[in-house]
């Protein structure tokens, strides 16, 4: 799965720590999601989408 | 390499401070190691025996509390890393126990270790046996964690 989390975060000039606090997760979790090494669960993906005011499919897209 | 902003470093430090499970674990091991060493002494004052026996109990209570509270404080990524680390460390710990059992059968327990450089010989006993699984898990956790959070 690819995602636009980093792009959306940088557009808001947020640090990884700021986004992590918004979502109540660790900064490493944000890093792992942004680098594509970790796919978040559906509840966390919904939280991320709500945080950016977008729909899940506008942030996460299946690879290939 | 991208420089991590100071705010992120402080956020990491704050979060790490909230996670005291490993500190509790090492506290238990340390207390057990000290207590076992003292209880193993032949000239130990019998009145001190209870003191050394009870020494690990508060640390053990703290570790049990942390072990039950910690999973609730972790997020899903940390839980996944911990589970992957356990997948590695659990079979290695079984291998370690089997290896120690074979050595103990062959040489007795605790096992005398010839010390190098003319130092007095030491015994390979319970404290050493207990520390190794913790180190295995710590190493496995570090490897898995670095795999997911290391530089791209």
CSV table of C-alpha atoms in Angstrom, one decimal:
chain,number,residue,atom,x,y,z
A,1,UNK,CA,0.0,0.0,0.0
A,2,UNK,CA,1.2,3.5,-0.8
A,3,UNK,CA,0.1,6.6,1.1
A,4,UNK,CA,0.2,10.4,1.0
A,5,UNK,CA,0.7,10.8,4.8
A,6,UNK,CA,4.1,12.6,4.5
A,7,UNK,CA,2.9,14.9,1.7
A,8,UNK,CA,-0.2,15.9,3.7
A,9,UNK,CA,1.7,16.4,6.9
A,10,UNK,CA,4.3,18.5,5.2
A,11,UNK,CA,1.6,20.6,3.5
A,12,UNK,CA,0.4,21.5,7.0
A,13,UNK,CA,4.0,22.1,8.2
A,14,UNK,CA,3.5,19.5,10.9
A,15,UNK,CA,6.4,17.6,12.4
A,16,UNK,CA,6.1,13.8,12.8
A,17,UNK,CA,5.8,14.4,16.6
A,18,UNK,CA,2.8,16.8,16.1
A,19,UNK,CA,1.0,14.2,13.9
A,20,UNK,CA,1.8,11.5,16.3
A,21,UNK,CA,0.3,13.5,19.2
A,22,UNK,CA,-2.8,14.2,17.1
A,23,UNK,CA,-3.3,10.4,16.5
A,24,UNK,CA,-2.0,9.3,19.9
A,25,UNK,CA,0.7,7.0,18.5
A,26,UNK,CA,4.5,7.1,18.6
A,27,UNK,CA,6.6,9.2,16.2
A,28,UNK,CA,8.2,5.9,15.0
A,29,UNK,CA,4.7,4.7,14.0
A,30,UNK,CA,4.3,7.8,11.8
A,31,UNK,CA,7.8,7.3,10.3
A,32,UNK,CA,7.0,3.6,9.6
A,33,UNK,CA,3.7,4.5,7.9
A,34,UNK,CA,5.3,7.3,5.8
A,35,UNK,CA,8.1,5.1,4.7
A,36,UNK,CA,5.6,2.4,3.6
A,37,UNK,CA,7.1,-0.2,5.9
A,38,UNK,CA,4.0,-0.5,8.1
A,39,UNK,CA,0.4,-0.5,7.0
A,40,UNK,CA,-1.9,1.0,9.6
A,41,UNK,CA,-5.0,-0.9,10.8
A,42,UNK,CA,-8.4,0.3,9.6
A,43,UNK,CA,-9.2,2.2,12.8
A,44,UNK,CA,-5.9,4.1,12.6
A,45,UNK,CA,-6.4,4.7,8.8
A,46,UNK,CA,-9.8,6.2,9.6
A,47,UNK,CA,-8.2,8.4,12.3
A,48,UNK,CA,-5.5,9.6,9.9
A,49,UNK,CA,-8.2,10.4,7.2
A,50,UNK,CA,-10.3,12.3,9.8
A,51,UNK,CA,-7.2,14.2,10.9
A,52,UNK,CA,-6.5,15.4,7.4
A,53,UNK,CA,-10.2,15.9,6.6
A,54,UNK,CA,-10.1,13.4,3.7
A,55,UNK,CA,-11.4,10.0,2.8
A,56,UNK,CA,-9.2,6.9,3.3
A,57,UNK,CA,-9.0,6.2,-0.4
A,58,UNK,CA,-7.7,9.7,-0.9
A,59,UNK,CA,-4.7,8.9,1.4
A,60,UNK,CA,-4.1,5.2,0.9
A,61,UNK,CA,-3.9,3.4,-2.4
A,62,UNK,CA,-3.2,-0.3,-3.0
A,63,UNK,CA,0.1,-1.0,-4.8
A,64,UNK,CA,0.1,-2.3,-8.3
B,1,UNK,CA,20.2,12.0,6.0
B,2,UNK,CA,17.3,14.1,7.2
B,3,UNK,CA,17.9,15.9,10.5
B,4,UNK,CA,15.2,15.0,13.1
B,5,UNK,CA,13.7,18.2,14.5
B,6,UNK,CA,14.3,18.8,18.2
B,7,UNK,CA,10.6,18.6,18.9
B,8,UNK,CA,10.6,15.1,17.6
B,9,UNK,CA,13.5,14.1,19.8
B,10,UNK,CA,11.8,15.5,22.9
B,11,UNK,CA,8.5,13.7,21.9
B,12,UNK,CA,10.5,10.4,21.7
B,13,UNK,CA,12.1,11.1,25.1
B,14,UNK,CA,8.7,11.8,26.7
B,15,UNK,CA,7.2,8.7,25.2
B,16,UNK,CA,10.2,6.5,26.2
B,17,UNK,CA,10.0,7.7,29.8
B,18,UNK,CA,6.3,6.5,29.9
B,19,UNK,CA,7.5,3.1,28.8
B,20,UNK,CA,9.2,1.7,32.0
B,21,UNK,CA,8.6,-2.0,31.4
B,22,UNK,CA,12.2,-2.9,30.4
B,23,UNK,CA,13.5,-0.8,33.3
B,24,UNK,CA,11.3,-2.9,35.6
B,25,UNK,CA,12.5,-6.1,33.9
B,26,UNK,CA,16.2,-5.3,34.4
B,27,UNK,CA,15.4,-4.2,38.0
B,28,UNK,CA,14.1,-7.7,38.7
B,29,UNK,CA,17.1,-9.4,37.1
B,30,UNK,CA,19.5,-7.2,39.0
B,31,UNK,CA,17.7,-7.8,42.3
B,32,UNK,CA,17.6,-11.6,41.6
B,33,UNK,CA,21.3,-11.6,40.7
B,34,UNK,CA,22.3,-9.8,43.9
B,35,UNK,CA,20.0,-11.9,46.0
B,36,UNK,CA,21.2,-15.2,44.5
B,37,UNK,CA,24.8,-14.2,44.9
B,38,UNK,CA,24.3,-13.3,48.6
B,39,UNK,CA,22.2,-16.4,49.3
B,40,UNK,CA,24.8,-18.6,47.8
B,41,UNK,CA,27.5,-17.5,50.2
B,42,UNK,CA,28.4,-20.1,52.8
B,43,UNK,CA,29.1,-17.7,55.6
B,44,UNK,CA,25.8,-15.8,55.2
B,45,UNK,CA,24.3,-14.7,58.5
B,46,UNK,CA,21.0,-16.7,58.9
B,47,UNK,CA,19.2,-13.6,60.1
B,48,UNK,CA,20.0,-11.9,56.8
B,49,UNK,CA,18.6,-14.7,54.7
B,50,UNK,CA,15.0,-13.4,54.7
B,51,UNK,CA,16.2,-9.9,53.7
B,52,UNK,CA,17.9,-11.3,50.6
B,53,UNK,CA,15.0,-13.6,49.9
B,54,UNK,CA,12.6,-10.6,50.0
B,55,UNK,CA,14.8,-8.2,48.0
B,56,UNK,CA,13.4,-9.1,44.5
B,57,UNK,CA,9.8,-9.0,45.7
B,58,UNK,CA,9.1,-5.2,45.2
B,59,UNK,CA,10.9,-5.2,41.9
B,60,UNK,CA,8.9,-8.3,40.8
B,61,UNK,CA,5.6,-6.6,41.8
B,62,UNK,CA,6.6,-3.6,39.8
B,63,UNK,CA,7.5,-5.8,36.8
B,64,UNK,CA,4.2,-7.7,37.0
B,65,UNK,CA,2.3,-4.3,37.2
B,66,UNK,CA,4.3,-3.0,34.1
B,67,UNK,CA,3.8,-6.3,32.2
B,68,UNK,CA,0.0,-6.0,32.6
B,69,UNK,CA,-0.2,-2.2,32.0
B,70,UNK,CA,2.3,-1.9,29.2
B,71,UNK,CA,0.4,-3.5,26.4
B,72,UNK,CA,-2.5,-1.0,26.9
B,73,UNK,CA,-0.1,1.9,26.6
B,74,UNK,CA,1.4,0.6,23.3
B,75,UNK,CA,0.1,1.6,19.9
B,76,UNK,CA,-0.4,-0.9,17.2
B,77,UNK,CA,3.0,-0.5,15.6
B,78,UNK,CA,4.8,-1.1,18.9
B,79,UNK,CA,2.6,-4.1,19.5
B,80,UNK,CA,3.5,-5.5,16.1
B,81,UNK,CA,7.3,-4.9,16.7
B,82,UNK,CA,7.0,-6.6,20.1
B,83,UNK,CA,5.2,-9.6,18.6
B,84,UNK,CA,7.8,-10.0,15.8
B,85,UNK,CA,10.6,-9.7,18.4
B,86,UNK,CA,8.9,-12.5,20.4
B,87,UNK,CA,8.6,-14.6,17.3
B,88,UNK,CA,12.4,-14.5,17.1
B,89,UNK,CA,13.3,-14.6,20.8
B,90,UNK,CA,10.9,-17.3,21.9
B,91,UNK,CA,12.4,-20.2,19.9
B,92,UNK,CA,15.9,-18.9,20.7
B,93,UNK,CA,15.1,-19.0,24.4
B,94,UNK,CA,13.9,-22.6,24.1
B,95,UNK,CA,17.2,-23.4,22.4
B,96,UNK,CA,19.0,-21.6,25.2
B,97,UNK,CA,17.1,-23.6,27.9
B,98,UNK,CA,17.9,-26.9,26.1
B,99,UNK,CA,21.6,-25.9,25.8
B,100,UNK,CA,21.8,-25.1,29.5
B,101,UNK,CA,20.0,-28.3,30.4
B,102,UNK,CA,22.6,-30.3,28.3
B,103,UNK,CA,25.5,-28.4,29.9
B,104,UNK,CA,24.1,-28.9,33.4
B,105,UNK,CA,23.6,-32.6,32.8
B,106,UNK,CA,27.2,-32.9,31.6
B,107,UNK,CA,29.0,-30.6,34.0
B,108,UNK,CA,26.6,-30.1,36.9
B,109,UNK,CA,25.0,-26.8,38.0
B,110,UNK,CA,26.2,-24.2,38.7
B,111,UNK,CA,28.9,-24.8,36.1
B,112,UNK,CA,32.4,-23.7,37.0
B,113,UNK,CA,33.9,-21.4,34.3
B,114,UNK,CA,37.7,-21.2,34.0
B,115,UNK,CA,38.5,-17.5,34.3
B,116,UNK,CA,41.0,-16.0,31.9
B,117,UNK,CA,44.1,-13.9,32.8
B,118,UNK,CA,44.6,-15.5,36.1
B,119,UNK,CA,41.3,-14.2,37.6
B,120,UNK,CA,39.6,-16.3,40.2
B,121,UNK,CA,37.2,-19.0,38.7
B,122,UNK,CA,33.5,-18.1,38.5
B,123,UNK,CA,30.3,-20.1,38.4
B,124,UNK,CA,27.8,-20.1,35.6
B,125,UNK,CA,24.6,-20.1,37.7
B,126,UNK,CA,21.0,-18.9,37.8
B,127,UNK,CA,21.7,-15.1,37.3
B,128,UNK,CA,23.6,-15.8,34.1
B,129,UNK,CA,20.9,-18.2,32.9
B,130,UNK,CA,18.1,-15.7,33.6
B,131,UNK,CA,19.9,-12.7,31.9
B,132,UNK,CA,20.4,-14.4,28.6
B,133,UNK,CA,16.7,-14.7,27.5
B,134,UNK,CA,16.2,-11.0,28.3
B,135,UNK,CA,19.3,-10.1,26.2
B,136,UNK,CA,18.0,-12.3,23.4
B,137,UNK,CA,14.6,-10.5,23.5
B,138,UNK,CA,16.3,-7.1,23.7
B,139,UNK,CA,18.5,-7.9,20.7
B,140,UNK,CA,15.5,-9.2,18.7
B,141,UNK,CA,13.4,-6.1,19.6
B,142,UNK,CA,16.3,-3.8,18.5
B,143,UNK,CA,16.8,-5.7,15.2
B,144,UNK,CA,13.0,-5.7,14.3
B,145,UNK,CA,12.6,-2.0,15.5
B,146,UNK,CA,15.6,-0.9,13.4
B,147,UNK,CA,14.2,-2.8,10.4
B,148,UNK,CA,11.0,-0.7,10.5
B,149,UNK,CA,12.4,2.6,11.6
B,150,UNK,CA,15.9,2.7,10.3
B,151,UNK,CA,17.1,4.9,7.4
B,152,UNK,CA,15.4,4.2,4.1
